[in-house]
Coordinates of C-alpha atoms in Angstrom, one line a residue:
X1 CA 157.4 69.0 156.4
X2 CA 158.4 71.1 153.2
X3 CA 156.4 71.5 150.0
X4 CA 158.7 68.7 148.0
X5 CA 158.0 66.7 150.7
X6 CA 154.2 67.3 150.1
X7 CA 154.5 67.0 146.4
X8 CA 156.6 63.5 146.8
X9 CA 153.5 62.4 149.3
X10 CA 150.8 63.3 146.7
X11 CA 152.8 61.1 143.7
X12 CA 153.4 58.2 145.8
X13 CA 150.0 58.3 147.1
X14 CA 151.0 58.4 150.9
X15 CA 148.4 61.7 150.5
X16 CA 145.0 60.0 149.5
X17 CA 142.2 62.8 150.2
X18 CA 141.9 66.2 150.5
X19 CA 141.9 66.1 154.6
X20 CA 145.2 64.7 154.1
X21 CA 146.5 67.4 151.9
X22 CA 145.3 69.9 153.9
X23 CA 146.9 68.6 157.5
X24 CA 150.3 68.3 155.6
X25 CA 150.4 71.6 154.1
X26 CA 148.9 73.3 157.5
X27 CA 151.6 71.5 159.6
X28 CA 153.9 72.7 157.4
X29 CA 152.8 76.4 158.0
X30 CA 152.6 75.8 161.8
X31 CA 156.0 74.7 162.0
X32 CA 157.4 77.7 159.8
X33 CA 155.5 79.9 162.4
X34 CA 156.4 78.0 165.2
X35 CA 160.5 77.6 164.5
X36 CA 161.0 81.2 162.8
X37 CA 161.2 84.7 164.6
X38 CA 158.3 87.2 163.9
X39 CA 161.5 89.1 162.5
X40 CA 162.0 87.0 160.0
X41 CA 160.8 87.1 156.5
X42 CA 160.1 83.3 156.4
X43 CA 157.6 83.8 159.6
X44 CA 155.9 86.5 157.2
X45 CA 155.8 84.6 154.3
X46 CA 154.5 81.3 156.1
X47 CA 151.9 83.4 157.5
X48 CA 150.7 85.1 154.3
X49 CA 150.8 81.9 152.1
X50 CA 148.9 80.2 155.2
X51 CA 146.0 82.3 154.8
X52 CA 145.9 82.4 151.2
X53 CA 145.7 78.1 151.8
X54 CA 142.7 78.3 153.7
X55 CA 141.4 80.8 151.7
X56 CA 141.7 78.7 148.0
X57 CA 141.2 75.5 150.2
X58 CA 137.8 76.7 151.5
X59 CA 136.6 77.4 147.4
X60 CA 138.0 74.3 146.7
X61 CA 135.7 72.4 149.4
X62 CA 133.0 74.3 148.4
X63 CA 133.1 74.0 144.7
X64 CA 134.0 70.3 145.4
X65 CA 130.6 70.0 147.5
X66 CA 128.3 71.8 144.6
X67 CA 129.7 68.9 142.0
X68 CA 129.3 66.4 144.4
X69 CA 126.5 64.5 144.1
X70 CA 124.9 62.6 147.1
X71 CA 124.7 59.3 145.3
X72 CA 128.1 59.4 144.7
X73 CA 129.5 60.2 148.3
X74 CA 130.6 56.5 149.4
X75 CA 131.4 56.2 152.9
X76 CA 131.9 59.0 155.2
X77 CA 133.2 62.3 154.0
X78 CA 136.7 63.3 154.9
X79 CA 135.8 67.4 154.1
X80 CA 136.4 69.1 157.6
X81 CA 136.2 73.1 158.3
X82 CA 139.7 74.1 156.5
X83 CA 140.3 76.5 159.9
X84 CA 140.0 73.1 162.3
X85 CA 141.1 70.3 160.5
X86 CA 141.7 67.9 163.4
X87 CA 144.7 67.9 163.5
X88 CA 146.7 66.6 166.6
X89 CA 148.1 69.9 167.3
X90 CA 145.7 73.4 167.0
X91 CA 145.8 75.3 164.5
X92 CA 147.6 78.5 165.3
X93 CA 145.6 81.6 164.3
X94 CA 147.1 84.4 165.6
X95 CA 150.6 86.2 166.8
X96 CA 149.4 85.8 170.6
X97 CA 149.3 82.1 170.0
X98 CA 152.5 81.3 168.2
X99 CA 154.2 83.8 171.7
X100 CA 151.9 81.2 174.0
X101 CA 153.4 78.0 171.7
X102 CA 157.0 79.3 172.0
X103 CA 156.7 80.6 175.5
X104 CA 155.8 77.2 176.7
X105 CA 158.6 75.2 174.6
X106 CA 161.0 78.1 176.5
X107 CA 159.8 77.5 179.6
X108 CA 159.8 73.4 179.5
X109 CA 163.4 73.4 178.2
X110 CA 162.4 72.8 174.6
X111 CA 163.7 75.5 172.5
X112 CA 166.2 74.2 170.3
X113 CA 164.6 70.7 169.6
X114 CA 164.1 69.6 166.2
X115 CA 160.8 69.5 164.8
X116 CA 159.1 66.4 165.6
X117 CA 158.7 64.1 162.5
X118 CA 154.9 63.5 161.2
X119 CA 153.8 60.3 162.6
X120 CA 151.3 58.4 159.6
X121 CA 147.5 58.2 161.3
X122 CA 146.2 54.5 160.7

């Protein structure tokens, strides 16, 4: 998962809501954290532009839920807390948990395995 591949999801509407948005861009960020060093610049960057996500997603959700009006609100709502989105995997929040994530791919054989490709929730 890459930002172009985000972008091309939102125009050809395989991104329909905002929860969807939100687990592809945070995947995205988990994976950079996950399959870069902490030595490397792209770790630091996907950290840094992670946080600044869930910091413009939370205004977003929040502004979106003061325009909202309850008789408009068809069906269920799809807004989730931006920090536990359910997504199949957790959310990695911290250093300690990205050494935990990799220490267990090293330890079950798994290091060098391509990322696993997004499977589309029904």
């Amino acid at each position: 998962m890459d930002l172009q591949t985000v972008k091309k999801n939102i125009e050809n509407h395989t991104i329909r809501t905002t929860a969807e948005f939100q687990r592809d861009m945070l995947l995205m960020f988990q994976n950079a954290l996950m399959y870069n060093r902490e030595d490397h610049d792209v770790y630091h960057m996907a950290k840094e532009m992670r946080s600044d996500f869930l910091d413009i997603f939370q205004a977003f959700l929040s502004t979106q839920l003061m325009v909202e009006s309850p008789l408009e609100s068809k069906g269920p709502r799809v807004l989730r807390d931006t920090r536990r989105s359910g997504l199949s995997a957790p959310i990695v929040e911290s250093d300690d948990d990205i050494s935990s994530v990799r220490h267990s791919r090293r330890v079950s054989g798994d290091t060098d395995a391509p990322p696993a490709k997004k499977k589309r929730l029904a």
